[in-house]
mmCIF file of C-alpha atoms and ligand atoms in Angstrom:
data_model
loop_
_atom_site.group_PDB
_atom_site.id
_atom_site.type_symbol
_atom_site.label_atom_id
_atom_site.label_comp_id
_atom_site.label_asym_id
_atom_site.label_seq_id
_atom_site.Cartn_x
_atom_site.Cartn_y
_atom_site.Cartn_z
ATOM 1 C CA MET A 1 124.509 109.883 105.254
ATOM 2 C CA ILE A 2 128.126 109.091 104.837
ATOM 3 C CA ILE A 3 129.914 111.522 102.091
ATOM 4 C CA VAL A 4 133.226 109.975 101.054
ATOM 5 C CA LEU A 5 135.679 112.205 99.341
ATOM 6 C CA LYS A 6 137.861 111.469 96.777
ATOM 7 C CA ASN A 7 141.840 110.855 96.892
ATOM 8 C CA GLY A 8 143.672 114.250 97.605
ATOM 9 C CA VAL A 9 140.640 116.563 97.746
ATOM 10 C CA ALA A 10 142.396 119.870 99.190
ATOM 11 C CA TYR A 11 140.890 121.283 102.430
ATOM 12 C CA GLU A 12 139.271 124.172 100.960
ATOM 13 C CA GLU A 13 137.044 122.142 98.982
ATOM 14 C CA VAL A 14 136.136 120.242 101.911
ATOM 15 C CA MET A 15 135.207 123.182 103.950
ATOM 16 C CA GLU A 16 133.282 124.422 101.241
ATOM 17 C CA LEU A 17 131.078 121.327 101.037
ATOM 18 C CA ASN A 18 130.766 121.443 104.439
ATOM 19 C CA GLU A 19 129.232 124.993 103.831
ATOM 20 C CA TRP A 20 126.833 123.639 101.578
ATOM 21 C CA ILE A 21 126.092 121.027 104.070
ATOM 22 C CA SER A 22 125.677 123.374 106.444
ATOM 23 C CA GLY A 23 123.556 125.561 104.960
ATOM 24 C CA HIS A 24 120.689 122.918 105.440
ATOM 25 C CA GLY A 25 120.508 122.806 108.610
ATOM 26 C CA ILE A 26 122.444 119.571 109.479
ATOM 27 C CA THR A 27 125.979 119.776 110.840
ATOM 28 C CA ALA A 28 128.902 117.748 108.671
ATOM 29 C CA SER A 29 131.452 116.078 110.618
ATOM 30 C CA PRO A 30 135.312 114.998 108.439
ATOM 31 C CA ILE A 31 136.919 112.879 109.076
ATOM 32 C CA TYR A 32 140.901 113.302 107.756
ATOM 33 C CA GLY A 33 142.358 109.695 107.260
ATOM 34 C CA SER A 34 145.352 109.086 105.463
ATOM 35 C CA GLY A 35 144.484 108.844 102.074
ATOM 36 C CA THR A 36 140.906 109.396 101.779
ATOM 37 C CA THR A 37 138.109 112.234 103.883
ATOM 38 C CA VAL A 38 135.038 111.547 104.921
ATOM 39 C CA ILE A 39 132.048 113.428 106.182
ATOM 40 C CA GLY A 40 129.672 112.194 108.774
ATOM 41 C CA LEU A 41 125.982 114.068 108.264
ATOM 42 C CA VAL A 42 124.136 114.396 111.614
ATOM 43 C CA GLY A 43 120.555 115.492 111.307
ATOM 44 C CA ASP A 44 117.310 115.224 109.174
ATOM 45 C CA THR A 45 119.289 114.648 105.580
ATOM 46 C CA SER A 46 115.604 113.579 104.137
ATOM 47 C CA GLU A 47 115.923 117.017 102.146
ATOM 48 C CA LEU A 48 118.966 116.347 100.423
ATOM 49 C CA ASP A 49 119.332 114.475 97.344
ATOM 50 C CA LYS A 50 121.947 111.754 97.304
ATOM 51 C CA ASP A 51 122.132 111.666 93.822
ATOM 52 C CA VAL A 52 123.312 115.866 93.866
ATOM 53 C CA LEU A 53 125.987 115.411 96.142
ATOM 54 C CA ALA A 54 127.227 112.526 94.507
ATOM 55 C CA MET A 55 127.500 114.706 91.285
ATOM 56 C CA MET A 56 129.884 117.097 92.740
ATOM 57 C CA PRO A 57 133.831 117.171 91.468
ATOM 58 C CA CYS A 58 135.205 116.074 95.302
ATOM 59 C CA VAL A 59 132.496 113.346 96.050
ATOM 60 C CA ASP A 60 133.524 110.017 95.531
ATOM 61 C CA LYS A 61 130.630 108.095 96.602
ATOM 62 C CA VAL A 62 127.411 108.558 99.007
ATOM 63 C CA ILE A 63 126.417 106.001 101.893
ATOM 64 C CA LEU A 64 123.411 105.810 103.116
ATOM 65 C CA VAL A 65 123.113 104.829 106.652
ATOM 66 C CA GLN A 66 119.247 104.533 107.530
ATOM 67 C CA GLU A 67 116.191 103.512 105.626
ATOM 68 C CA PRO A 68 114.200 106.079 103.910
ATOM 69 C CA TYR A 69 110.934 104.518 105.270
ATOM 70 C CA LYS A 70 110.187 105.752 108.782
ATOM 71 C CA LYS A 71 106.890 104.686 109.918
ATOM 72 C CA SER A 72 106.909 101.276 108.238
ATOM 73 C CA ASN A 73 110.360 100.888 109.324
ATOM 74 C CA ARG A 74 111.150 97.640 112.346
ATOM 75 C CA LYS A 75 113.859 99.977 113.591
ATOM 76 C CA PHE A 76 111.608 101.997 115.114
ATOM 77 C CA HIS A 77 108.132 99.587 116.076
ATOM 78 C CA PRO A 78 110.154 97.051 116.910
ATOM 79 C CA GLU A 79 106.263 94.775 117.980
ATOM 80 C CA ASN A 80 104.054 93.098 114.844
ATOM 81 C CA THR A 81 101.656 95.427 113.648
ATOM 82 C CA ILE A 82 97.806 93.856 114.549
ATOM 83 C CA VAL A 83 96.000 95.337 111.510
ATOM 84 C CA SER A 84 92.095 94.582 112.790
ATOM 85 C CA VAL A 85 89.042 93.705 110.631
ATOM 86 C CA ASN A 86 85.938 93.100 112.228
ATOM 87 C CA GLY A 87 87.789 91.150 114.943
ATOM 88 C CA ILE A 88 89.954 88.856 112.465
ATOM 89 C CA GLU A 89 93.827 89.906 112.772
ATOM 90 C CA PHE A 90 96.535 90.166 110.094
ATOM 91 C CA GLY A 91 99.884 90.566 112.357
ATOM 92 C CA GLY A 92 99.124 87.769 115.457
ATOM 93 C CA ASN A 93 99.343 83.839 115.371
ATOM 94 C CA LYS A 94 96.060 83.275 113.340
ATOM 95 C CA ILE A 95 96.405 83.239 109.377
ATOM 96 C CA PRO A 96 93.726 84.601 108.166
ATOM 97 C CA VAL A 97 92.696 83.742 104.932
ATOM 98 C CA ILE A 98 91.107 86.264 101.882
ATOM 99 C CA ALA A 99 89.196 83.583 99.326
ATOM 100 C CA GLY A 100 86.790 84.731 96.648
ATOM 101 C CA PRO A 101 86.672 85.159 92.776
ATOM 102 C CA CYS A 102 88.919 87.477 90.624
ATOM 103 C CA SER A 103 86.030 89.456 89.622
ATOM 104 C CA VAL A 104 82.405 89.891 91.047
ATOM 105 C CA GLU A 105 80.539 88.381 88.401
ATOM 106 C CA SER A 106 76.309 88.164 89.257
ATOM 107 C CA GLU A 107 74.614 87.787 92.276
ATOM 108 C CA GLU A 108 74.582 83.946 91.902
ATOM 109 C CA GLN A 109 78.072 83.533 91.255
ATOM 110 C CA ILE A 110 79.576 85.970 94.928
ATOM 111 C CA ILE A 111 77.121 84.314 96.779
ATOM 112 C CA LEU A 112 77.515 80.845 95.936
ATOM 113 C CA ILE A 113 81.347 81.314 96.604
ATOM 114 C CA ALA A 114 80.984 83.562 99.565
ATOM 115 C CA LYS A 115 79.155 80.179 101.497
ATOM 116 C CA GLU A 116 81.469 77.501 100.157
ATOM 117 C CA ILE A 117 84.864 79.308 100.924
ATOM 118 C CA LYS A 118 83.085 80.087 104.441
ATOM 119 C CA LYS A 119 81.784 76.657 105.106
ATOM 120 C CA SER A 120 85.729 76.182 104.241
ATOM 121 C CA GLY A 121 87.025 78.084 107.189
ATOM 122 C CA ALA A 122 88.297 81.475 104.960
ATOM 123 C CA THR A 123 88.213 84.564 106.595
ATOM 124 C CA LEU A 124 87.400 86.999 104.630
ATOM 125 C CA LEU A 125 85.617 87.234 100.846
ATOM 126 C CA ARG A 126 87.412 88.796 97.985
ATOM 127 C CA GLY A 127 85.609 89.830 94.627
ATOM 128 C CA GLY A 128 87.110 92.453 91.658
ATOM 129 C CA ALA A 129 84.249 95.498 91.000
ATOM 130 C CA PHE A 130 86.778 97.604 88.949
ATOM 131 C CA LYS A 131 89.195 95.584 87.566
ATOM 132 C CA PRO A 132 92.379 97.457 85.651
ATOM 133 C CA ARG A 133 92.614 94.413 82.720
ATOM 134 C CA THR A 134 95.721 95.239 80.417
ATOM 135 C CA SER A 135 92.908 95.150 77.598
ATOM 136 C CA PRO A 136 90.778 97.669 77.260
ATOM 137 C CA TYR A 137 88.230 95.095 75.202
ATOM 138 C CA SER A 138 88.339 92.865 78.391
ATOM 139 C CA PHE A 139 85.497 92.515 81.178
ATOM 140 C CA GLN A 140 86.052 95.535 82.904
ATOM 141 C CA GLY A 141 84.005 94.695 86.373
ATOM 142 C CA LEU A 142 80.087 94.954 87.614
ATOM 143 C CA LYS A 143 81.913 98.341 88.881
ATOM 144 C CA SER A 144 79.417 100.026 91.958
ATOM 145 C CA GLU A 145 76.795 97.172 90.903
ATOM 146 C CA GLY A 146 79.728 94.135 91.797
ATOM 147 C CA LEU A 147 80.369 96.273 95.541
ATOM 148 C CA MET A 148 76.929 96.316 95.951
ATOM 149 C CA LEU A 149 76.636 92.207 95.377
ATOM 150 C CA LEU A 150 79.494 91.974 97.645
ATOM 151 C CA ASP A 151 78.007 93.642 100.440
ATOM 152 C CA MET A 152 75.025 91.436 100.070
ATOM 153 C CA ALA A 153 77.210 88.202 99.780
ATOM 154 C CA ARG A 154 78.524 89.931 103.299
ATOM 155 C CA ARG A 155 75.288 90.390 104.810
ATOM 156 C CA VAL A 156 74.424 86.404 104.007
ATOM 157 C CA THR A 157 77.581 85.477 105.194
ATOM 158 C CA GLY A 158 79.140 87.628 108.133
ATOM 159 C CA LEU A 159 82.302 87.543 105.653
ATOM 160 C CA PRO A 160 84.003 91.009 105.856
ATOM 161 C CA VAL A 161 84.851 91.827 102.044
ATOM 162 C CA VAL A 162 88.167 93.058 100.318
ATOM 163 C CA SER A 163 88.173 94.778 96.802
ATOM 164 C CA GLU A 164 90.356 96.397 94.733
ATOM 165 C CA ILE A 165 90.352 100.386 94.447
ATOM 166 C CA THR A 166 91.347 101.839 90.897
ATOM 167 C CA ASN A 167 90.393 105.995 90.950
ATOM 168 C CA PRO A 168 90.847 108.209 93.934
ATOM 169 C CA SER A 169 87.181 109.792 93.346
ATOM 170 C CA TYR A 170 85.615 106.471 94.320
ATOM 171 C CA ILE A 171 87.379 106.679 97.964
ATOM 172 C CA ASP A 172 84.066 107.557 99.541
ATOM 173 C CA LEU A 173 81.538 104.091 97.633
ATOM 174 C CA PHE A 174 84.995 101.985 98.846
ATOM 175 C CA ASN A 175 85.190 104.037 102.250
ATOM 176 C CA ASP A 176 81.519 102.998 102.479
ATOM 177 C CA TYR A 177 80.717 99.113 101.556
ATOM 178 C CA VAL A 178 84.104 97.688 101.407
ATOM 179 C CA ASP A 179 86.077 96.517 104.728
ATOM 180 C CA ILE A 180 89.747 95.941 103.832
ATOM 181 C CA ILE A 181 89.897 98.694 100.376
ATOM 182 C CA GLN A 182 92.971 96.706 98.067
ATOM 183 C CA VAL A 183 95.732 98.725 96.106
ATOM 184 C CA GLY A 184 96.340 96.260 92.828
ATOM 185 C CA SER A 185 99.862 95.853 91.450
ATOM 186 C CA ARG A 186 99.291 98.548 89.004
ATOM 187 C CA ASN A 187 98.779 101.375 91.087
ATOM 188 C CA MET A 188 101.096 100.714 93.861
ATOM 189 C CA GLN A 189 103.057 104.074 92.825
ATOM 190 C CA ASN A 190 99.686 105.698 92.459
ATOM 191 C CA TYR A 191 100.673 108.410 95.022
ATOM 192 C CA GLU A 192 98.016 110.633 94.661
ATOM 193 C CA LEU A 193 95.199 107.529 95.579
ATOM 194 C CA LEU A 194 97.476 106.605 98.200
ATOM 195 C CA LYS A 195 97.760 110.082 99.508
ATOM 196 C CA GLN A 196 93.875 109.897 100.000
ATOM 197 C CA LEU A 197 93.827 106.127 101.271
ATOM 198 C CA GLY A 198 95.847 107.878 104.348
ATOM 199 C CA GLN A 199 92.963 110.109 105.231
ATOM 200 C CA LEU A 200 91.303 106.785 106.121
ATOM 201 C CA LYS A 201 90.870 105.101 108.764
ATOM 202 C CA LYS A 202 90.048 101.822 106.847
ATOM 203 C CA PRO A 203 92.685 98.665 106.558
ATOM 204 C CA ILE A 204 94.547 98.789 103.005
ATOM 205 C CA LEU A 205 96.003 95.530 101.293
ATOM 206 C CA LEU A 206 98.962 96.866 99.162
ATOM 207 C CA LYS A 207 99.994 94.314 97.004
ATOM 208 C CA ARG A 208 103.965 95.190 95.365
ATOM 209 C CA GLY A 209 104.114 96.341 92.245
ATOM 210 C CA PHE A 210 104.861 93.407 89.515
ATOM 211 C CA SER A 211 108.495 95.815 88.752
ATOM 212 C CA ASN A 212 108.669 97.203 91.857
ATOM 213 C CA THR A 213 111.272 96.738 94.645
ATOM 214 C CA ILE A 214 110.614 95.553 97.851
ATOM 215 C CA GLU A 215 112.250 99.791 99.358
ATOM 216 C CA GLU A 216 109.655 101.235 96.816
ATOM 217 C CA MET A 217 106.991 98.695 98.401
ATOM 218 C CA LEU A 218 107.545 100.328 101.790
ATOM 219 C CA MET A 219 108.143 104.131 100.898
ATOM 220 C CA SER A 220 104.331 103.463 99.019
ATOM 221 C CA ALA A 221 103.406 102.142 102.518
ATOM 222 C CA GLU A 222 105.102 105.119 103.413
ATOM 223 C CA TYR A 223 102.327 107.401 101.563
ATOM 224 C CA ILE A 224 99.661 105.964 103.597
ATOM 225 C CA MET A 225 100.932 105.598 107.039
ATOM 226 C CA SER A 226 102.182 109.257 107.108
ATOM 227 C CA GLY A 227 98.519 111.171 105.767
ATOM 228 C CA GLY A 228 97.511 109.077 109.653
ATOM 229 C CA ASN A 229 96.478 105.637 108.250
ATOM 230 C CA GLU A 230 98.799 103.083 109.559
ATOM 231 C CA ASN A 231 96.216 100.006 109.027
ATOM 232 C CA VAL A 232 98.502 98.646 106.387
ATOM 233 C CA ILE A 233 99.031 95.142 105.018
ATOM 234 C CA LEU A 234 101.321 94.512 102.697
ATOM 235 C CA CYS A 235 101.059 91.821 100.000
ATOM 236 C CA GLU A 236 103.536 89.678 97.385
ATOM 237 C CA ARG A 237 102.076 89.089 94.204
ATOM 238 C CA GLY A 238 104.603 88.065 92.221
ATOM 239 C CA ILE A 239 107.118 89.949 90.365
ATOM 240 C CA ARG A 240 108.735 89.979 86.249
ATOM 241 C CA THR A 241 111.098 87.794 85.469
ATOM 242 C CA PHE A 242 112.761 86.375 82.528
ATOM 243 C CA GLU A 243 111.135 83.025 83.578
ATOM 244 C CA THR A 244 107.864 82.331 81.059
ATOM 245 C CA GLN A 245 106.540 79.324 82.821
ATOM 246 C CA THR A 246 104.593 81.116 85.217
ATOM 247 C CA ARG A 247 102.515 84.341 85.121
ATOM 248 C CA ASN A 248 105.162 85.858 87.715
ATOM 249 C CA THR A 249 107.895 84.414 89.694
ATOM 250 C CA LEU A 250 106.536 84.619 93.685
ATOM 251 C CA ASP A 251 109.100 86.143 95.282
ATOM 252 C CA ILE A 252 109.255 84.031 98.893
ATOM 253 C CA SER A 253 111.931 85.771 100.113
ATOM 254 C CA ALA A 254 110.027 88.744 99.997
ATOM 255 C CA VAL A 255 108.181 87.449 103.771
ATOM 256 C CA PRO A 256 111.397 87.119 105.618
ATOM 257 C CA ILE A 257 112.798 91.021 103.937
ATOM 258 C CA LEU A 258 109.435 92.026 104.925
ATOM 259 C CA LYS A 259 109.353 90.849 108.844
ATOM 260 C CA LYS A 260 112.731 91.952 109.156
ATOM 261 C CA LEU A 261 112.193 95.454 107.714
ATOM 262 C CA SER A 262 108.861 96.329 108.673
ATOM 263 C CA HIS A 263 106.560 95.448 111.574
ATOM 264 C CA LEU A 264 103.489 95.289 109.110
ATOM 265 C CA PRO A 265 101.782 92.015 108.199
ATOM 266 C CA VAL A 266 102.559 90.407 105.121
ATOM 267 C CA VAL A 267 99.842 88.125 102.850
ATOM 268 C CA ILE A 268 100.880 86.415 100.030
ATOM 269 C CA ASP A 269 98.657 86.248 97.193
ATOM 270 C CA PRO A 270 99.381 82.400 95.040
ATOM 271 C CA SER A 271 97.091 82.828 93.006
ATOM 272 C CA HIS A 272 98.727 86.232 90.505
ATOM 273 C CA ALA A 273 102.336 84.637 91.188
ATOM 274 C CA ALA A 274 101.454 81.481 89.470
ATOM 275 C CA GLY A 275 98.972 82.371 87.226
ATOM 276 C CA LEU A 276 98.210 78.737 86.770
ATOM 277 C CA SER A 277 95.817 76.888 89.431
ATOM 278 C CA TYR A 278 97.550 73.771 90.078
ATOM 279 C CA LEU A 279 100.916 76.024 91.488
ATOM 280 C CA VAL A 280 98.386 77.782 94.057
ATOM 281 C CA GLU A 281 98.548 74.774 96.708
ATOM 282 C CA PRO A 282 102.334 74.501 96.568
ATOM 283 C CA LEU A 283 102.742 78.064 96.875
ATOM 284 C CA THR A 284 100.397 78.946 99.292
ATOM 285 C CA LEU A 285 101.989 76.233 101.698
ATOM 286 C CA ALA A 286 105.485 77.478 100.658
ATOM 287 C CA ALA A 287 104.120 80.994 101.911
ATOM 288 C CA ILE A 288 102.615 79.786 105.200
ATOM 289 C CA ALA A 289 106.003 78.020 105.991
ATOM 290 C CA ALA A 290 108.152 81.027 105.001
ATOM 291 C CA GLY A 291 105.921 83.070 107.959
ATOM 292 C CA ALA A 292 103.329 84.985 105.947
ATOM 293 C CA ASP A 293 100.836 86.833 108.137
ATOM 294 C CA GLY A 294 97.483 85.930 105.571
ATOM 295 C CA LEU A 295 96.445 84.682 102.436
ATOM 296 C CA ILE A 296 94.619 85.715 98.969
ATOM 297 C CA ILE A 297 93.512 82.999 96.840
ATOM 298 C CA GLU A 298 91.470 83.509 93.837
ATOM 299 C CA VAL A 299 88.441 80.970 93.767
ATOM 300 C CA HIS A 300 86.235 80.414 91.116
ATOM 301 C CA ASN A 301 82.882 77.894 91.048
ATOM 302 C CA ASP A 302 83.422 77.705 87.005
ATOM 303 C CA PRO A 303 87.498 78.729 86.365
ATOM 304 C CA LYS A 304 87.107 77.506 82.877
ATOM 305 C CA ASN A 305 84.202 80.018 81.922
ATOM 306 C CA ALA A 306 85.464 83.231 84.693
ATOM 307 C CA LEU A 307 85.657 86.443 83.549
ATOM 308 C CA SER A 308 88.667 86.916 84.569
ATOM 309 C CA ASP A 309 91.672 85.202 85.880
ATOM 310 C CA GLY A 310 90.416 81.409 85.155
ATOM 311 C CA ALA A 311 93.394 79.662 84.610
ATOM 312 C CA GLN A 312 94.394 80.899 88.349
ATOM 313 C CA SER A 313 91.375 80.113 90.078
ATOM 314 C CA ILE A 314 91.001 77.081 92.515
ATOM 315 C CA THR A 315 87.507 75.705 92.121
ATOM 316 C CA PRO A 316 85.542 75.877 95.704
ATOM 317 C CA GLU A 317 86.352 71.938 95.976
ATOM 318 C CA GLN A 318 90.049 72.331 95.906
ATOM 319 C CA PHE A 319 89.943 75.019 98.255
ATOM 320 C CA HIS A 320 88.331 72.835 100.858
ATOM 321 C CA GLN A 321 90.609 70.359 100.291
ATOM 322 C CA LEU A 322 93.866 72.853 100.651
ATOM 323 C CA MET A 323 92.357 74.405 104.052
ATOM 324 C CA PRO A 324 93.808 71.685 106.071
ATOM 325 C CA LYS A 325 96.616 71.465 103.991
ATOM 326 C CA MET A 326 97.362 74.606 105.615
ATOM 327 C CA GLN A 327 96.433 74.047 109.288
ATOM 328 C CA LYS A 328 99.015 71.257 109.050
ATOM 329 C CA VAL A 329 101.779 73.795 107.896
ATOM 330 C CA SER A 330 100.386 76.495 110.164
ATOM 331 C CA GLU A 331 101.254 74.284 113.207
ATOM 332 C CA ALA A 332 104.298 73.320 112.116
ATOM 333 C CA VAL A 333 105.291 77.029 112.427
ATOM 334 C CA GLY A 334 102.950 77.152 115.076
ATOM 335 C CA ARG A 335 100.464 79.152 114.084
ATOM 336 C CA THR A 336 97.365 77.981 113.042
ATOM 337 C CA VAL A 337 94.466 79.082 110.159
ATOM 338 C CA LEU A 338 91.203 77.401 111.380
HETATM 339 C C1 LIG B 403 93.881 91.531 91.807
HETATM 340 O O1 LIG B 403 93.845 91.063 92.777
HETATM 341 O O2 LIG B 403 92.743 90.929 90.946
HETATM 342 C C2 LIG B 403 94.670 91.853 90.973
HETATM 343 C C3 LIG B 403 94.330 92.445 89.957
HETATM 344 O O3 LIG B 403 95.740 91.813 91.788
HETATM 345 P P1 LIG B 403 96.894 92.357 91.192
HETATM 346 O O4 LIG B 403 97.158 93.766 91.311
HETATM 347 O O5 LIG B 403 98.081 91.911 92.029
HETATM 348 O O6 LIG B 403 97.527 92.243 89.584
HETATM 349 MN MN1 LIG B 404 92.580 88.835 89.484
#
């Protein structure tokens, strides 16, 4: 941290500030320029409140030289982290594809979709059981029964399953029945939930909040990792912008930015980003070209009658057509999906 002082600050004021800083166990090294004095802070400054410092009458501005996220930071872990789920690797050369319905609706529905996506080359099955819906009158999911049906689909197809947790009280249930626990956009800053997920070993798919910055997302990853669970997969799923043509705007630049800032794998969700099924294919291909380490795509056998997110769901047939195209783009960037 560097503190830039206002021009003409008296020597006594600099000394007073130095003393206050030293009182926090941090070494303050002032550099006196002809007009401006700056103080370099050496030591762990994480406990210092930057805004409190910036409010002091002699301070012009405070500059952070290190990022507040440590465990997820590539600076301290230069190699890519590989998160493994039953032998499927996120962050390696092969790009895993998670596919399935927004919500688990019935045994027939989830088994049928699981079999179809497996035939096309998907590596994991998704399905929401506890649904965080905008309206309390919308379908809320089959809850624990939905998880049991996912478990059944896993046994039938061998595909590991991904499902969203909405409340810390369900952690034991998810730990027992789900292979990757998804933290949805609405819960990215549910810190009590994140802390408890940090106590598990299970991989966590952490979705970016639709109004959150990349740094806030990495700080949420930090909550999970600092608890001891370093199996975090980041997921960009679109952010809120002024554009009304799409449900959200896919922040494609988040892929290379996250890959630069962090060593964690990055997955793209084109379905929630677009909100419209015809956009899923171009966004998926763009995600692979941009360097994504995985995809999570909503697939439904009967989108127009889906109990949630039908408009953005592609059919198993469309998914089947998409996979070879994904393979071609992957090969162009030296990777593979199949
Ligand atoms: C979902 O995956 O169905 C979901 C609700 O996602 P998000 O949290 O990204 O809206
Ligand atoms: Mn959905």
